[in-house]
mmCIF file of C-alpha atoms and ligand atoms in Angstrom:
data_model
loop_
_atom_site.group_PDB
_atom_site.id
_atom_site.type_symbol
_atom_site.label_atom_id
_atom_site.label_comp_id
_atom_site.label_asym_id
_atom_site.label_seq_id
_atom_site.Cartn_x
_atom_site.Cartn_y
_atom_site.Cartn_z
ATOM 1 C CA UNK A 244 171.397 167.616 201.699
ATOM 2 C CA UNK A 245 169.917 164.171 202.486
ATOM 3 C CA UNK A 246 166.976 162.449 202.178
ATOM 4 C CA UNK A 247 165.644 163.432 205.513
ATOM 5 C CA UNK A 248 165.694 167.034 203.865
ATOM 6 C CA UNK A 249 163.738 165.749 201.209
ATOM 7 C CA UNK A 250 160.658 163.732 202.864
ATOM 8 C CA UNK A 251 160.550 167.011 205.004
ATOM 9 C CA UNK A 252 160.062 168.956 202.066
ATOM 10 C CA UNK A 253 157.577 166.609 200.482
ATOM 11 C CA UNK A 254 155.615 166.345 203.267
ATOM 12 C CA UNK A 255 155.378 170.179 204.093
ATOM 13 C CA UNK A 256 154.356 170.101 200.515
ATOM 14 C CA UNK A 257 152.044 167.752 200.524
ATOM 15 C CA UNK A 258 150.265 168.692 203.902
ATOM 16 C CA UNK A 259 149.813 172.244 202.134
ATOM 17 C CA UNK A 260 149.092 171.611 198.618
ATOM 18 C CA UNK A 261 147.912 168.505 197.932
ATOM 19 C CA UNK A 262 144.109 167.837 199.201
ATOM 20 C CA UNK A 263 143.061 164.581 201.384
ATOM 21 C CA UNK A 264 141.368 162.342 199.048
ATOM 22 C CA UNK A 265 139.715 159.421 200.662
ATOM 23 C CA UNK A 266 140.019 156.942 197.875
ATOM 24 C CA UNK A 267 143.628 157.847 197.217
ATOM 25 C CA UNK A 268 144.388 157.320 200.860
ATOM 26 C CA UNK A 269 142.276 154.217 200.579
ATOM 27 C CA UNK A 270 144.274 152.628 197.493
ATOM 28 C CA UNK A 271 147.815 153.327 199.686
ATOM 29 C CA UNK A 272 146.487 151.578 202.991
ATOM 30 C CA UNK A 273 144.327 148.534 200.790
ATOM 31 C CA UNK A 274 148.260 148.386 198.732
ATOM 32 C CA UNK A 275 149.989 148.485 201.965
ATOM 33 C CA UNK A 276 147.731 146.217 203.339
ATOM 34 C CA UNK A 277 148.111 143.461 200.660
ATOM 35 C CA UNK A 278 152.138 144.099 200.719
ATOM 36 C CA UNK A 279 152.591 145.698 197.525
ATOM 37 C CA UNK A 280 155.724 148.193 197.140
ATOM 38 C CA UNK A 281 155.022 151.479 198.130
ATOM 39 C CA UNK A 282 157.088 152.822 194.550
ATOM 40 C CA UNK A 283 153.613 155.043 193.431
ATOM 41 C CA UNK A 284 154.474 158.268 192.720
ATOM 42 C CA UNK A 285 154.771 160.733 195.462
ATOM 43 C CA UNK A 286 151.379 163.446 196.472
ATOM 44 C CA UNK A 287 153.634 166.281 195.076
ATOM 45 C CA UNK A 288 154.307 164.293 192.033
ATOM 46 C CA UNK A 289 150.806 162.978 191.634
ATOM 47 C CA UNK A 290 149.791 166.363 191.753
ATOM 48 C CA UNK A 291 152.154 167.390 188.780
ATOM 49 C CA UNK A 292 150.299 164.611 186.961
ATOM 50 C CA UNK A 293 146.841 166.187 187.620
ATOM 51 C CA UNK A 294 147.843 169.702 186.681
ATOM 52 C CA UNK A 295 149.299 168.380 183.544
ATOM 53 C CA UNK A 296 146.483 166.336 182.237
ATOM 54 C CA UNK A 297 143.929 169.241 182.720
ATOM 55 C CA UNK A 298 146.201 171.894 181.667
ATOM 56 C CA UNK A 299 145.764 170.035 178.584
ATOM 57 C CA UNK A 300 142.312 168.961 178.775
ATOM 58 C CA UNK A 301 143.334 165.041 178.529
ATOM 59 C CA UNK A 302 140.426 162.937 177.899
ATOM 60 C CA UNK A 303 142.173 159.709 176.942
ATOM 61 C CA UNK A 304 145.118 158.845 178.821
ATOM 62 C CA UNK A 305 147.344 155.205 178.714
ATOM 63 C CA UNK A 306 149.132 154.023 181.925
ATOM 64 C CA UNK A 307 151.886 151.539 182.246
ATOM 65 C CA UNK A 308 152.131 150.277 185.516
ATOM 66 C CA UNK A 309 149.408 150.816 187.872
ATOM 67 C CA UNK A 310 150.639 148.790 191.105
ATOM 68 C CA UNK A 311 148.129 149.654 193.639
ATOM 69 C CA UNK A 312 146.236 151.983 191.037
ATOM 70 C CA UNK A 313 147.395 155.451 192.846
ATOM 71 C CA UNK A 314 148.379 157.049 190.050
ATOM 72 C CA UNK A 315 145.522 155.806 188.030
ATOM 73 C CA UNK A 316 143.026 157.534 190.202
ATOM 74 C CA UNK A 317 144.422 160.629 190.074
ATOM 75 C CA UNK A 318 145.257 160.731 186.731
ATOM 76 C CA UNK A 319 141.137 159.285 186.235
ATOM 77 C CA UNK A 320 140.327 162.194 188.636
ATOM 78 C CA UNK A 321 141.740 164.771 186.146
ATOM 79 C CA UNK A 322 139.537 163.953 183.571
ATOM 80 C CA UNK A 323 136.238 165.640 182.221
ATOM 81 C CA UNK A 324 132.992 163.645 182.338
ATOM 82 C CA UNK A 325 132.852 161.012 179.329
ATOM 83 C CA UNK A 326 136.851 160.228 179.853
ATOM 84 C CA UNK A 327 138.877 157.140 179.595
ATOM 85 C CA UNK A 328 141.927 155.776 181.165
ATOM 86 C CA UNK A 329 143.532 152.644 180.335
ATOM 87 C CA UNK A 330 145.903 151.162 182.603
ATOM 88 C CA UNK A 331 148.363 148.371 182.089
ATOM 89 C CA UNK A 332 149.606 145.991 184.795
ATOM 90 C CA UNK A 333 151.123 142.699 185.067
ATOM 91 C CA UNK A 334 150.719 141.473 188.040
ATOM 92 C CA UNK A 335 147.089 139.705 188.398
ATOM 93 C CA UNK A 336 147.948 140.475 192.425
ATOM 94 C CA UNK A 337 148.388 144.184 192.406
ATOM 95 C CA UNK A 338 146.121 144.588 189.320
ATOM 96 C CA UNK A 339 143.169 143.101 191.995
ATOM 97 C CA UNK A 340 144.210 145.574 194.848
ATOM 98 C CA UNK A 341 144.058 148.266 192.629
ATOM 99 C CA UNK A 342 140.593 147.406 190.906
ATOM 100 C CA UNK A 343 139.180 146.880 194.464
ATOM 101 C CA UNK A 344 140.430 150.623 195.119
ATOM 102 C CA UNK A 345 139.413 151.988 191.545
ATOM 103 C CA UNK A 346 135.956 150.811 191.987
ATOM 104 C CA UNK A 347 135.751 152.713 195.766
ATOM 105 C CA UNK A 348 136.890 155.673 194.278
ATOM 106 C CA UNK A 349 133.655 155.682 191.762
ATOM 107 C CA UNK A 350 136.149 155.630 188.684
ATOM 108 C CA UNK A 351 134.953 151.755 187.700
ATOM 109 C CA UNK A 352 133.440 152.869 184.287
ATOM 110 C CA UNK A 353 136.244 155.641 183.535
ATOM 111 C CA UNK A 354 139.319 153.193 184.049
ATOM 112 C CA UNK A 355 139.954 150.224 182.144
ATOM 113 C CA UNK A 356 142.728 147.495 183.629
ATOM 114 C CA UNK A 357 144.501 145.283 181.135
ATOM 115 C CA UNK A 358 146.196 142.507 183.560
ATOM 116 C CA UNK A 359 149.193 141.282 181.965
ATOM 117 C CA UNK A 360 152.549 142.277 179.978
ATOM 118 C CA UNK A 361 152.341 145.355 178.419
ATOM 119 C CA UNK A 362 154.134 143.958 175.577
ATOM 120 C CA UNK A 363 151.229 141.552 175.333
ATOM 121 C CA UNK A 364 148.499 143.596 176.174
ATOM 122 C CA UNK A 365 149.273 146.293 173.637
ATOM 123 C CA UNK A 366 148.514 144.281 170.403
ATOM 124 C CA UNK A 367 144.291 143.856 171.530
ATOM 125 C CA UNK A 368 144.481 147.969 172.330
ATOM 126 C CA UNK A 369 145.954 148.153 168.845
ATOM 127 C CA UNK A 370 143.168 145.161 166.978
ATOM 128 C CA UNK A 371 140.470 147.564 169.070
ATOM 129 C CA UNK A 372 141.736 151.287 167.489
ATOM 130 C CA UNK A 373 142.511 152.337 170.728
ATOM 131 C CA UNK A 374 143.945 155.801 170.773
ATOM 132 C CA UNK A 375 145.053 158.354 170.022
ATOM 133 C CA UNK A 376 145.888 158.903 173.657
ATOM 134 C CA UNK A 377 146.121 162.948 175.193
ATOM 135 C CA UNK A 378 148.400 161.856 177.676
ATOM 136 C CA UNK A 379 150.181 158.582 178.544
ATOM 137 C CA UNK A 380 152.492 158.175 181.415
ATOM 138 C CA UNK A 381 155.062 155.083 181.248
ATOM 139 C CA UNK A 382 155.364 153.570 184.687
ATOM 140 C CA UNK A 383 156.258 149.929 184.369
ATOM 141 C CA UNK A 384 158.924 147.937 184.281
ATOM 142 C CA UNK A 385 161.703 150.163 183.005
ATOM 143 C CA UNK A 386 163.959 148.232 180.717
ATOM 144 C CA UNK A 387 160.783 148.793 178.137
ATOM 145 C CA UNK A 388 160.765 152.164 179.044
ATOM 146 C CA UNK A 389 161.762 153.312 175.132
ATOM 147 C CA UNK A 390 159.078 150.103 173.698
ATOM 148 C CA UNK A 391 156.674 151.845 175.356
ATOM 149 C CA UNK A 392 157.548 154.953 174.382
ATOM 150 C CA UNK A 393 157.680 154.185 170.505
ATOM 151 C CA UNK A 394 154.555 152.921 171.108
ATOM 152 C CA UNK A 395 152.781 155.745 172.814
ATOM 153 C CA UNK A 396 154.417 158.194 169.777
ATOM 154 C CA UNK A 397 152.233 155.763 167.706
ATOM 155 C CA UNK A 398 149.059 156.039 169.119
ATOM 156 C CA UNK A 399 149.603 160.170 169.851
ATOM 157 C CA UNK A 400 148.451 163.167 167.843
ATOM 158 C CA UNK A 401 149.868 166.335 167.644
ATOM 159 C CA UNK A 402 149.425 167.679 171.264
ATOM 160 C CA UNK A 403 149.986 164.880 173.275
ATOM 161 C CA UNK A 404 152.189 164.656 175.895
ATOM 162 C CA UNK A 405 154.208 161.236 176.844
ATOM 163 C CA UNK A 406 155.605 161.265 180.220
ATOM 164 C CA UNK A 407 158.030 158.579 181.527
ATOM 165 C CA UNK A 408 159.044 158.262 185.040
ATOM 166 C CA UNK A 409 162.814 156.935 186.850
ATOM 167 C CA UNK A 410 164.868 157.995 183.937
ATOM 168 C CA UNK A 411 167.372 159.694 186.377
ATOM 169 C CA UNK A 412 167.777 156.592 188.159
ATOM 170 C CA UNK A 413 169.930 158.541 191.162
ATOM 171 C CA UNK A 414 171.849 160.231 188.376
ATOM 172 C CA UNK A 415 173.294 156.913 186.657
ATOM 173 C CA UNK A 416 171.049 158.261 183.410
ATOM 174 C CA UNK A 417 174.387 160.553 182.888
ATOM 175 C CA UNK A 418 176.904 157.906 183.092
ATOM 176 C CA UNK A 419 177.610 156.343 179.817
ATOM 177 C CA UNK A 420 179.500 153.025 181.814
ATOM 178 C CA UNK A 421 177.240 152.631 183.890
ATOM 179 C CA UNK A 422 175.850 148.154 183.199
ATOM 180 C CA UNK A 423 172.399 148.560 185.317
ATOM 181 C CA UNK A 424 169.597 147.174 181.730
ATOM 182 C CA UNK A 425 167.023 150.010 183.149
ATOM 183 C CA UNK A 426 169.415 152.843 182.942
ATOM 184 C CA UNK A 427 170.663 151.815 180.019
ATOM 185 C CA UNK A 428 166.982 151.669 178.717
ATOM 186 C CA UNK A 429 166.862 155.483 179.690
ATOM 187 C CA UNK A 430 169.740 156.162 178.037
ATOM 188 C CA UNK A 431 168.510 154.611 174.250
ATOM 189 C CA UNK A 432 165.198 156.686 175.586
ATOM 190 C CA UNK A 433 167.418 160.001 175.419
ATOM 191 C CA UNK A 434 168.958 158.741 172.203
ATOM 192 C CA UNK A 435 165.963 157.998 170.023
ATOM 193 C CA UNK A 436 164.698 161.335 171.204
ATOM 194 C CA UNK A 437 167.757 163.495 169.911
ATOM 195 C CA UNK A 438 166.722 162.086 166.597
ATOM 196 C CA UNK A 439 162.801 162.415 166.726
ATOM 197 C CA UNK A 440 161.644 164.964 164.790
ATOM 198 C CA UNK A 441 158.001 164.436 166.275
ATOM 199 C CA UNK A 442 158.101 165.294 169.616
ATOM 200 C CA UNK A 443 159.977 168.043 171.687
ATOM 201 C CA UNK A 444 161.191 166.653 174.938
ATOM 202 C CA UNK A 445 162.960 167.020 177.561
ATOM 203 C CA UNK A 446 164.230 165.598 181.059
ATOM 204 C CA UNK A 447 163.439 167.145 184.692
ATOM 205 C CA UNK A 448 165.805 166.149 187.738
ATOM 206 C CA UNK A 449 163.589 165.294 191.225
ATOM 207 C CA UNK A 450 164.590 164.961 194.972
ATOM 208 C CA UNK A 451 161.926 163.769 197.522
ATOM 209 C CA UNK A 452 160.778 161.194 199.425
ATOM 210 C CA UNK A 453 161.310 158.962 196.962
ATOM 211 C CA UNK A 454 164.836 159.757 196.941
ATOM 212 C CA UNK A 455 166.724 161.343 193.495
ATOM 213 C CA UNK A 456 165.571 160.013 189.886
ATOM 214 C CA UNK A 457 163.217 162.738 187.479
ATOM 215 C CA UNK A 458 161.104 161.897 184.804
ATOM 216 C CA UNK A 459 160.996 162.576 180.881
ATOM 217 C CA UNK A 460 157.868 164.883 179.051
ATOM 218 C CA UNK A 461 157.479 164.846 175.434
ATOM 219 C CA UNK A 462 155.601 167.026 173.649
ATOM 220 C CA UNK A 463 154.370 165.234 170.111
ATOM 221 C CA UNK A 464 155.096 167.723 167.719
ATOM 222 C CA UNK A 465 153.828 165.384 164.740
ATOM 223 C CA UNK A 466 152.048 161.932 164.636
HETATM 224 C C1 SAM B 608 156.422 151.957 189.726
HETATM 225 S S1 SAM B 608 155.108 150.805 189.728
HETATM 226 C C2 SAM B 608 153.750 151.755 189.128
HETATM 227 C C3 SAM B 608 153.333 152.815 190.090
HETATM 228 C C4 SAM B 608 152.054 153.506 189.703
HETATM 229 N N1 SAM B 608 152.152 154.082 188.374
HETATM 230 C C5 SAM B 608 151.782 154.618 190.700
HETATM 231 O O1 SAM B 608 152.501 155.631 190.665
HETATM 232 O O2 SAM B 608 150.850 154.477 191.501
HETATM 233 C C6 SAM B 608 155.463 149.780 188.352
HETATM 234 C C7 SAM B 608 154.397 148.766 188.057
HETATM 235 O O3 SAM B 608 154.641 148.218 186.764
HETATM 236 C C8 SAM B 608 154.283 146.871 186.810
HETATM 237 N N2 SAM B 608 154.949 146.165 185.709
HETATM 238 C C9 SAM B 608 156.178 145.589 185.708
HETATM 239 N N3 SAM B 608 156.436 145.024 184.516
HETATM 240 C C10 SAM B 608 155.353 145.253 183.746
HETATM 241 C C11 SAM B 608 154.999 144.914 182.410
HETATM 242 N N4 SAM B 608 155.827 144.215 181.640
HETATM 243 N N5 SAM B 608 153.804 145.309 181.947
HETATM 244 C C12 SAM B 608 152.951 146.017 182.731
HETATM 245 N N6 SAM B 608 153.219 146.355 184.011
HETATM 246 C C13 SAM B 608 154.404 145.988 184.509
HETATM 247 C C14 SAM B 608 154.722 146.399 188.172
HETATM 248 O O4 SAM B 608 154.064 145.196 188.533
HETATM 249 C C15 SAM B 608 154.360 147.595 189.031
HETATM 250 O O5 SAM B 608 153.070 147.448 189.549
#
């Protein structure tokens, strides 16, 4: 199989499952427009996002790395009236694309857009008591893929889910040589979670348009 097979597949799936939504379409063309990468997360993946933050009624939810804000909105789209996302991005650049297409989408007052380092950003969410979070989903750069992970485990309660995306990294997550700092990253994720008693986890393999990598759900167990 090759990755023809796969955009086929995504886009059959897409064109039958996932609904046209104006702003979302809006937010790729205004990203495309301004020359961001187009490395959101697939329609078929976006919708797994959706289904999993109402299946478990989410009404916080923390995002690293919102690029052009695509995820954001439908992850903001998912919630019940009253609320909140908070979204982390580093880029001033991108973080301005996507507020322009958060704010046509209607979903200025749900999201709020930290612009900088996450590593930076995180200590004012921590002096303002942000959290717990239902749901966070760890999109950003991917070396601090486990950082952010300790951190969302922090700032969980019991029924949260943590989601990280690229851990599979076109299946270099299962080879122990392999140098690359971002699967390594993935790797130490897999580690610390064999020996944390708080959350159950585990890892799901994906093939699409985006080509072959999966993504990482915890369930926290215990904050
Ligand atoms: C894969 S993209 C996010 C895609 C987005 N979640 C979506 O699916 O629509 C990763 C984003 O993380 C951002 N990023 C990289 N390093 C970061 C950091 N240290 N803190 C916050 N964001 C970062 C990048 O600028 C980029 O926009």
């Amino acid at each position: 199989m090759d990755h023809e097979t796969f955009s086929a597949v995504d886009e059959f799936v897409t064109a039958n499952l996932v609904e046209h939504d104006e702003a979302l379409q809006g937010a790729l063309d205004a990203a495309e427009a301004a020359g961001l990468p187009a490395i959101q997360v697939s329609p078929p993946q976006g919708k797994l996002l959706q289904i999993l933050a109402r299946l478990q009624g989410a009404k916080t939810v923390l995002e690293f790395g919102t690029l052009g804000g695509y995820s954001t909105i439908l992850l903001a789209r998912a919630l019940p009236p009253g609320g909140r996302l908070i979204t982390l991005e580093a880029n001033a650049e991108y973080a301005e694309v996507a507020g322009a297409s958060i704010e046509r989408a209607g979903l200025g007052e749900v999201v709020d857009l930290r612009v900088g380092p996450a590593l930076e950003t995180l200590p004012a969410l921590e002096q303002e008591g942000a959290g717990p979070f239902d749901l966070t989903f760890i999109d950003a750069d991917k070396v601090n893929t486990p950082n952010y992970f300790a951190w969302a485990l922090d700032h969980s309660h019991p029924g949260s889910l943590i989601i990280a995306d690229n851990v599979v990294r076109n299946g270099s997550l299962g080879d122990a040589h392999d140098a690359d700092p971002a699967t390594k990253a993935q790797r130490a994720l897999h580690e610390t979670l064999a020996n944390e008693s708080r959350v159950t986890a585990t890892t799901i393999q994906t093939v699409g348009g985006k080509g072959y990598d999966g993504f990482t759900i915890a369930l926290v167990e215990r904050a």
